[in-house]
Tab-separated table of C-alpha atoms in Angstrom:
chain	number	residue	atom	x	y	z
Q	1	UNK	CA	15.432	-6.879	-16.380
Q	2	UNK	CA	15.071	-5.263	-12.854
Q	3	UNK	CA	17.344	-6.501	-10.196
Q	4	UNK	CA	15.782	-6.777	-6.609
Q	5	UNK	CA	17.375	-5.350	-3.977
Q	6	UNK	CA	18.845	-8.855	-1.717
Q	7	UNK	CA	17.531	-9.181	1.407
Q	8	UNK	CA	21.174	-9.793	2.731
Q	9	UNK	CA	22.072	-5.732	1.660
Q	10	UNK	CA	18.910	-4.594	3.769
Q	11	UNK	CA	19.861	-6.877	6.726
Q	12	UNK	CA	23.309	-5.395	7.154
Q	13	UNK	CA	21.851	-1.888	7.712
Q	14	UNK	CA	18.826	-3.066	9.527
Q	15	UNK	CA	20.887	-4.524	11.826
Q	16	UNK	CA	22.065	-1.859	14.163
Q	17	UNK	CA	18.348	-0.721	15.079
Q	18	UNK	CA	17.043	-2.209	18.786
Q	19	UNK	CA	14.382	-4.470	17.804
Q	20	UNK	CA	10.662	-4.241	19.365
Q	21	UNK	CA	7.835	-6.646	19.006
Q	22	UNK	CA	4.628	-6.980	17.444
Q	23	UNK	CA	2.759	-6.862	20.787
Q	24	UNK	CA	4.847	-3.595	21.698
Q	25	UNK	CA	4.679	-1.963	18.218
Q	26	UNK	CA	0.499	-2.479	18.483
Q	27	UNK	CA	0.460	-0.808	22.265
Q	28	UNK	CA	2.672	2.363	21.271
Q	29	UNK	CA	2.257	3.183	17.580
Q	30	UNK	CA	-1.148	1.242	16.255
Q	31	UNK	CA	-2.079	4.212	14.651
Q	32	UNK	CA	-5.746	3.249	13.111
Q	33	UNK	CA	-6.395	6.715	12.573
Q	34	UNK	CA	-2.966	8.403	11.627
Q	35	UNK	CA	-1.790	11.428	9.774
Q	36	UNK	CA	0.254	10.144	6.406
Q	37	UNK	CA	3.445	11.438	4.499
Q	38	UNK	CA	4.953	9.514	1.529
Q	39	UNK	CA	7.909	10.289	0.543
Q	40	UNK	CA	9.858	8.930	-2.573
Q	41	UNK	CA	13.582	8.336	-2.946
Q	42	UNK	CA	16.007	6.381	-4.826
Q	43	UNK	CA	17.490	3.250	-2.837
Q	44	UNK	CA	20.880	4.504	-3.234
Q	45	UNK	CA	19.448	7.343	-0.439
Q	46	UNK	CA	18.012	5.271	1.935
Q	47	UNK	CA	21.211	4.214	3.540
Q	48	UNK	CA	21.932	7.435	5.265
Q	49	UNK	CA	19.005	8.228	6.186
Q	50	UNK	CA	18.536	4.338	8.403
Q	51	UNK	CA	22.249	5.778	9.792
Q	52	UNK	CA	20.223	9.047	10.987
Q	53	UNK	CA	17.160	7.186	12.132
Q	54	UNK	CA	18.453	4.292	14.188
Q	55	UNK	CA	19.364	6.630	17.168
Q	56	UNK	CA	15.623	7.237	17.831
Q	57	UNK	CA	13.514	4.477	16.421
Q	58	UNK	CA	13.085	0.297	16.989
Q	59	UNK	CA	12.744	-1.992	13.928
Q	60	UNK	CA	9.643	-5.041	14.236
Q	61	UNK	CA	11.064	-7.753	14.302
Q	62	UNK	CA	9.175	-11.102	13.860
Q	63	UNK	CA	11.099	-14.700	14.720
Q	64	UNK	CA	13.956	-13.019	14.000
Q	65	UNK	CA	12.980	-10.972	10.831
Q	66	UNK	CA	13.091	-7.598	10.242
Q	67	UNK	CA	12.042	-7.398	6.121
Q	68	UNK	CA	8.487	-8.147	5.766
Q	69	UNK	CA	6.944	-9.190	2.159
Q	70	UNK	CA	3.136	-8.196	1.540
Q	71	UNK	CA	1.029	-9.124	-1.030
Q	72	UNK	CA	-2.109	-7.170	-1.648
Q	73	UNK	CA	-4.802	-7.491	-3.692
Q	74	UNK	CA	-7.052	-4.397	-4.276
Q	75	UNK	CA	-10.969	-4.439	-5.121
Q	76	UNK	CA	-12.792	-2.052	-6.988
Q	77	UNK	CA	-15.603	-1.462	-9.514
Q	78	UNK	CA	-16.014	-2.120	-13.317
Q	79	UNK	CA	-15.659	1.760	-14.107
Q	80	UNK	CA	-12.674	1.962	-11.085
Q	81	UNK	CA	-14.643	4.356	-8.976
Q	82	UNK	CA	-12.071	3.788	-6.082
Q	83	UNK	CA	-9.121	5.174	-8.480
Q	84	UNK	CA	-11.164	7.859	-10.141
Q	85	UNK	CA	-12.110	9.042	-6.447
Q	86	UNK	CA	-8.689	9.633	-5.624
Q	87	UNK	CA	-7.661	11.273	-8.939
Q	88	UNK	CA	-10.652	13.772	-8.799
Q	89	UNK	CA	-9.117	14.959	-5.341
Q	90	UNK	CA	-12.785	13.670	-3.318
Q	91	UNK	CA	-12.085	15.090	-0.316
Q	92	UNK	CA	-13.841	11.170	1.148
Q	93	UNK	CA	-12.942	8.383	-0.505
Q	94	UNK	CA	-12.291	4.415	0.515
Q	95	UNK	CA	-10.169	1.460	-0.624
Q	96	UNK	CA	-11.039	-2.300	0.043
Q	97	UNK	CA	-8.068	-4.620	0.199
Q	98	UNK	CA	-7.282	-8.403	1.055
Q	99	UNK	CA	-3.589	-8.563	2.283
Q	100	UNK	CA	-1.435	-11.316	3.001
Q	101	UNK	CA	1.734	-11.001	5.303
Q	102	UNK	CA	4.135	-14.219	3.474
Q	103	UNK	CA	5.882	-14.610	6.408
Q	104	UNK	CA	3.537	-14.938	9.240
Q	105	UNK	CA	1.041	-16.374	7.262
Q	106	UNK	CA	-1.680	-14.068	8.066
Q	107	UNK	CA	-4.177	-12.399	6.212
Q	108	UNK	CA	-6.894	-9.569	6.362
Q	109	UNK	CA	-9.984	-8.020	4.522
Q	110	UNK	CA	-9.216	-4.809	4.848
Q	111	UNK	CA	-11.530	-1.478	4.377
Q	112	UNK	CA	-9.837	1.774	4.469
Q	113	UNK	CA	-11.171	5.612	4.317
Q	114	UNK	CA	-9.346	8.515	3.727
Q	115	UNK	CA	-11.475	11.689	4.890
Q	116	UNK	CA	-9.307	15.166	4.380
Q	117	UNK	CA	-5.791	13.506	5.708
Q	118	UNK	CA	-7.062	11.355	8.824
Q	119	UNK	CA	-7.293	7.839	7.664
Q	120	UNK	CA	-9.586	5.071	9.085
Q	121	UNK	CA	-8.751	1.628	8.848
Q	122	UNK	CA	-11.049	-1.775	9.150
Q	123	UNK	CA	-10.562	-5.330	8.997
Q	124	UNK	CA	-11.053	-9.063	10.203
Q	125	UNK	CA	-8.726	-11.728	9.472
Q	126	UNK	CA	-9.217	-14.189	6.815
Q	127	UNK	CA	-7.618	-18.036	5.751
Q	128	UNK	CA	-4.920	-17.599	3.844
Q	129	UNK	CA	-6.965	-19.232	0.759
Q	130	UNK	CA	-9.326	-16.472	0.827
Q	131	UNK	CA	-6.519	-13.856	-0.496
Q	132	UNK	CA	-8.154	-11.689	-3.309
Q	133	UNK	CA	-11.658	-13.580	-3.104
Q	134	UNK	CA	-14.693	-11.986	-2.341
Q	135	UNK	CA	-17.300	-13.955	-0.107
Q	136	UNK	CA	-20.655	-12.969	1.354
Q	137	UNK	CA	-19.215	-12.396	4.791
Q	138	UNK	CA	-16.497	-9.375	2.740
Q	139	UNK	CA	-19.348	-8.261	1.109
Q	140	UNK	CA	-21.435	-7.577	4.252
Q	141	UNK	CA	-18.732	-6.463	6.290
Q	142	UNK	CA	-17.765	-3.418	3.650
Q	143	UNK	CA	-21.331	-2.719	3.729
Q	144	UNK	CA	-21.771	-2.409	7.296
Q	145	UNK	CA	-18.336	-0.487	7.570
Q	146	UNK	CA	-20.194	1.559	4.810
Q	147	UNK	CA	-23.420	2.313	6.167
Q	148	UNK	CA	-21.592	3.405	9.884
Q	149	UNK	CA	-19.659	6.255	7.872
Q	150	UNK	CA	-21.667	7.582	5.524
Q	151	UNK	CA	-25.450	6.247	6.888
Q	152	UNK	CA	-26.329	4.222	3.716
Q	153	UNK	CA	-25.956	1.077	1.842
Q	154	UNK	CA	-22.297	0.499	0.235
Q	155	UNK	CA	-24.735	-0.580	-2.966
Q	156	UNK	CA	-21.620	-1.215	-6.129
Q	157	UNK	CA	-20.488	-4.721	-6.914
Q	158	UNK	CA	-16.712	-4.664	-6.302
Q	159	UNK	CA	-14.141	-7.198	-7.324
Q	160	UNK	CA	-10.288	-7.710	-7.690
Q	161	UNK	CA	-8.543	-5.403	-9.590
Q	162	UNK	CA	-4.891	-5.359	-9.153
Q	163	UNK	CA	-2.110	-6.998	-6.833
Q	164	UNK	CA	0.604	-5.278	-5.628
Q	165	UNK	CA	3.821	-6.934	-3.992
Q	166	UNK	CA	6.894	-5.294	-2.164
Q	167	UNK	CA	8.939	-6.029	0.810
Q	168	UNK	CA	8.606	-3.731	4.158
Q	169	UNK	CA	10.456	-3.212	7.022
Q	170	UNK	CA	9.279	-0.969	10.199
Q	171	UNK	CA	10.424	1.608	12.370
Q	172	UNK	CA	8.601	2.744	15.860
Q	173	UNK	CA	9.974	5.725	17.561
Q	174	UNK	CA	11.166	5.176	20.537
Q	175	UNK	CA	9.108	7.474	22.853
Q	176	UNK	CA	6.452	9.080	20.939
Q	177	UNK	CA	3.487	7.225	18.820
Q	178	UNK	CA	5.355	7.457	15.137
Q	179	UNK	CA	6.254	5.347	12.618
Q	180	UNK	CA	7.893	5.199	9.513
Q	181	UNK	CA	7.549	1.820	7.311
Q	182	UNK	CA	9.974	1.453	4.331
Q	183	UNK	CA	9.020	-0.141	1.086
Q	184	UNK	CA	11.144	-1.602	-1.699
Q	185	UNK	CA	10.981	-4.698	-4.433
Q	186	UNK	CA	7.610	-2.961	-5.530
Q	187	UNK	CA	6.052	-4.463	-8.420
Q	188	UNK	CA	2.297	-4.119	-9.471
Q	189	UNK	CA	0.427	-6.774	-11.576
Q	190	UNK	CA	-3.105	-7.011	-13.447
Q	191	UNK	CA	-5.723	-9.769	-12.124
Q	192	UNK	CA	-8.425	-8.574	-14.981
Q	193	UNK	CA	-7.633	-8.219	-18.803
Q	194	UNK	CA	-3.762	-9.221	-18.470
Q	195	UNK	CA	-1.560	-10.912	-16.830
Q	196	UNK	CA	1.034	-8.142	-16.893
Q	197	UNK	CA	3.364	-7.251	-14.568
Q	198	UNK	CA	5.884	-4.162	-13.570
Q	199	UNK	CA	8.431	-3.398	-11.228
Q	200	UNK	CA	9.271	0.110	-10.317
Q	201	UNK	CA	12.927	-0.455	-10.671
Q	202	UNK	CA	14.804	1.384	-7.706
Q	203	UNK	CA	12.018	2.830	-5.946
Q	204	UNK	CA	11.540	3.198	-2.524
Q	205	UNK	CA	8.889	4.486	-0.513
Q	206	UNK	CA	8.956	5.917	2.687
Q	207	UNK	CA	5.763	6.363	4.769
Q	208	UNK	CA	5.635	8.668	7.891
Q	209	UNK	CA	2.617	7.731	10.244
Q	210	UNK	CA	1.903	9.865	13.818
Q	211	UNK	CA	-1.325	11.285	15.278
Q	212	UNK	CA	-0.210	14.514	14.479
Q	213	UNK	CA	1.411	16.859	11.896
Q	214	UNK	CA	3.627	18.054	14.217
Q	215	UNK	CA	6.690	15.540	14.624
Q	216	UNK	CA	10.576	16.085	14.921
Q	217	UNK	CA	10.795	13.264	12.929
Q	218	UNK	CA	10.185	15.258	9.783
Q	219	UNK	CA	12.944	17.785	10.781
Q	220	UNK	CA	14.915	15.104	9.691
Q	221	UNK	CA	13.438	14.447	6.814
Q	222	UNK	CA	13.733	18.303	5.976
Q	223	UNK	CA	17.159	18.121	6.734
Q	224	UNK	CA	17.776	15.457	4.285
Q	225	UNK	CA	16.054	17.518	1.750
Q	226	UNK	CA	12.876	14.994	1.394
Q	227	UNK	CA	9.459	16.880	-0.124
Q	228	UNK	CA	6.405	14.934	0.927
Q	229	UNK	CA	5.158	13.513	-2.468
Q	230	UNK	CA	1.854	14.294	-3.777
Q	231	UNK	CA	-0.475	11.406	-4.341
Q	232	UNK	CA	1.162	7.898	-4.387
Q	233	UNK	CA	-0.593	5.028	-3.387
Q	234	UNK	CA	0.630	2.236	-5.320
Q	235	UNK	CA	-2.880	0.477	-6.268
Q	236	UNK	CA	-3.350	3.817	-8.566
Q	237	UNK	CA	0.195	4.251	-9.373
Q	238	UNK	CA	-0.136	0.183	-10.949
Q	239	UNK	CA	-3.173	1.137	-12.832
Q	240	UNK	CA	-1.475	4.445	-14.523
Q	241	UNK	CA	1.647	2.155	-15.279
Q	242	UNK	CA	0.010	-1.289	-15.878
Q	243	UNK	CA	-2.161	1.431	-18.602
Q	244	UNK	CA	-5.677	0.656	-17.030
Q	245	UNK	CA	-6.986	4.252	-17.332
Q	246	UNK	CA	-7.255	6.732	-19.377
Q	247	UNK	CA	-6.940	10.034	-16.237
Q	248	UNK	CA	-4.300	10.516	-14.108
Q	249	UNK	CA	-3.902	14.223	-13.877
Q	250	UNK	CA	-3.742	14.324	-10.393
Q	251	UNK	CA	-0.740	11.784	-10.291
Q	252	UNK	CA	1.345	13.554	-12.660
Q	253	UNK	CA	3.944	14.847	-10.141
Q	254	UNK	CA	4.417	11.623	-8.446
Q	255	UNK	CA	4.559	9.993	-11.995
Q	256	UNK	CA	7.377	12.170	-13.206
Q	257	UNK	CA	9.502	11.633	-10.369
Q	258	UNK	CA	8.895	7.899	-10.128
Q	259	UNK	CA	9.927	8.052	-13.690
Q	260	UNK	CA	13.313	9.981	-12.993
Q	261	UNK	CA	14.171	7.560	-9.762
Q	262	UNK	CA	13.727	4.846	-12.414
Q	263	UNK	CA	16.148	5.940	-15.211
Q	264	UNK	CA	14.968	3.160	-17.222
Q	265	UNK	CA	12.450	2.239	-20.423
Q	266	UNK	CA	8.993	1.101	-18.897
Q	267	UNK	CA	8.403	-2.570	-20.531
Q	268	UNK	CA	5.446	-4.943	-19.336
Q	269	UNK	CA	4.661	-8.329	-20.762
Q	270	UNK	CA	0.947	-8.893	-21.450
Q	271	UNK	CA	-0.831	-11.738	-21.877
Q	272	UNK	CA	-4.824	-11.816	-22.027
Q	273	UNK	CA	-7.201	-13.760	-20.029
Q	274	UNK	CA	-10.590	-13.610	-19.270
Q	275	UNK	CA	-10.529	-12.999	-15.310
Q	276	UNK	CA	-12.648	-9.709	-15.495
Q	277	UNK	CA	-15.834	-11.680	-16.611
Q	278	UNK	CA	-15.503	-14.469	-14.113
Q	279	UNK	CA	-15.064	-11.488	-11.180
Q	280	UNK	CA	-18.098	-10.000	-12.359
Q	281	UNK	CA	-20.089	-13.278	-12.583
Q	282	UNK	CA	-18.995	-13.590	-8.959
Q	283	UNK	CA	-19.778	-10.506	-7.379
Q	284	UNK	CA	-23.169	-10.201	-9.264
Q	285	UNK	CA	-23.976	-13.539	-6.834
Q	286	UNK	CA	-22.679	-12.565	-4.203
Q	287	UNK	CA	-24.160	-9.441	-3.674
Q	288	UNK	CA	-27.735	-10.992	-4.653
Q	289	UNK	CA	-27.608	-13.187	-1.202
């Protein structure tokens, strides 16, 4: 069994970083269209390197919170054209998301494209209820989102494919537009054929967001010996491990060292159900009106 990292161990570090708000966060670091590097470390390094950052950089904090948990739920096609984009390397490629934010209660539609390394990012908030659903006003949205970047109808029926879960907590820099969020407790879980779950047992990801490659944040990160990781977002990283597909060349690396930060047998639980059909069922409607 995996144990979670307690929120109490994360506090005690997270404690000697200035706080900043929401409001201030949004007017310095926003970053809708950012530059990305992921890095991925063990949990046991994370502690020095919060020690390093907290000089520099402000934690959100939220009625008095500093560790954030997000639930997402991804949507894709039948065939998972969204993963098989990003493990063929296409140079464009999207991702359409509801997210909900468990504290604050809040939750988004979310559209996301990822052209060369800028990444653009939509969305319009949504009732809580309508977490992982699909509705006419998602499906027109993602089309016109769509149709303004590549000047033609979105034209797939898309529907939930996977949930991902972790816990976040996020750093600003203090005078320049960067940010680094932090994300541990990471567990990935089918919404299709099975209900079956897995938690990547002493992972943590870091995530490095500016308008810019160049950043003397990552001098730190150099110093530290951190190698940006090659592909790892964690809807495709829950399909290779949850065994939804069949390709995953381009994930290898990130695999492997997942794998070693882990140190442990990979076990999931399935159980069937029939949620694929009903999602199809669904978005076959929807996308008729």
């Amino acid at each position: 069994m995996t144990t979670k990292i307690s929120s109490k161990t994360y506090q005690d570090v997270l404690q000697n970083f200035a706080a900043i708000t929401l409001h201030q966060l949004n007017a310095q670091a926003s970053l809708m269209n950012r530059i990305e590097s992921k890095y991925l470390i063990h949990e046991q390094e994370l502690w020095n390197l919060l020690k390093e950052l907290q000089q520099d950089f402000h934690i959100l904090e939220i009625w008095g919170q500093k560790m954030f948990s997000y639930d997402n739920i991804y949507m894709d096609t039948k065939e998972l054209d969204f993963y098989h984009a990003h493990n063929n390397g296409d140079a464009s490629r999207i991702k359409m998301r509801t997210r909900y934010y468990l504290e604050s209660g809040l939750s988004y539609f979310e559209f996301k494209q990822k052209k060369w390394s800028v990444l653009r990012k939509f969305r319009y908030d949504i009732p809580v209820e309508m977490h992982g659903v699909l509705d006419t006003t998602a499906y027109e949205f993602m089309n016109d989102v769509y149709k303004s970047l590549y000047t033609e109808d979105f034209g797939k029926l898309v529907f939930p494919s996977l949930n991902t879960s972790y816990q976040r907590c996020t750093l600003v820099h203090k005078s320049t537009a960067e940010k680094i969020t932090i994300d541990f407790n990471i567990s990935a879980k089918q919404v299709r054929r099975w209900n079956e779950s897995f938690d990547f047992k002493n992972l943590v990801i870091v995530e490095f967001k500016a308008e810019t490659e160049d950043s003397p944040t990552k001098s730190i990160f150099d110093a530290y010996g951190m190698v940006a990781s090659k592909p790892c977002s964690k809807y495709c990283l829950g399909n290779y491990f949850l065994g939804n597909v069949q390709q995953w060349e381009r994930f290898e690396p990130t695999i492997d060292t997942i794998k070693t930060i882990m140190y442990s047998d990979l076990q999931v639980t399935k159980k069937p159900t029939k949620q694929l059909k009903k999602f199809e069922k669904t978005a076959e409607m929807l996308s008729s009106t």
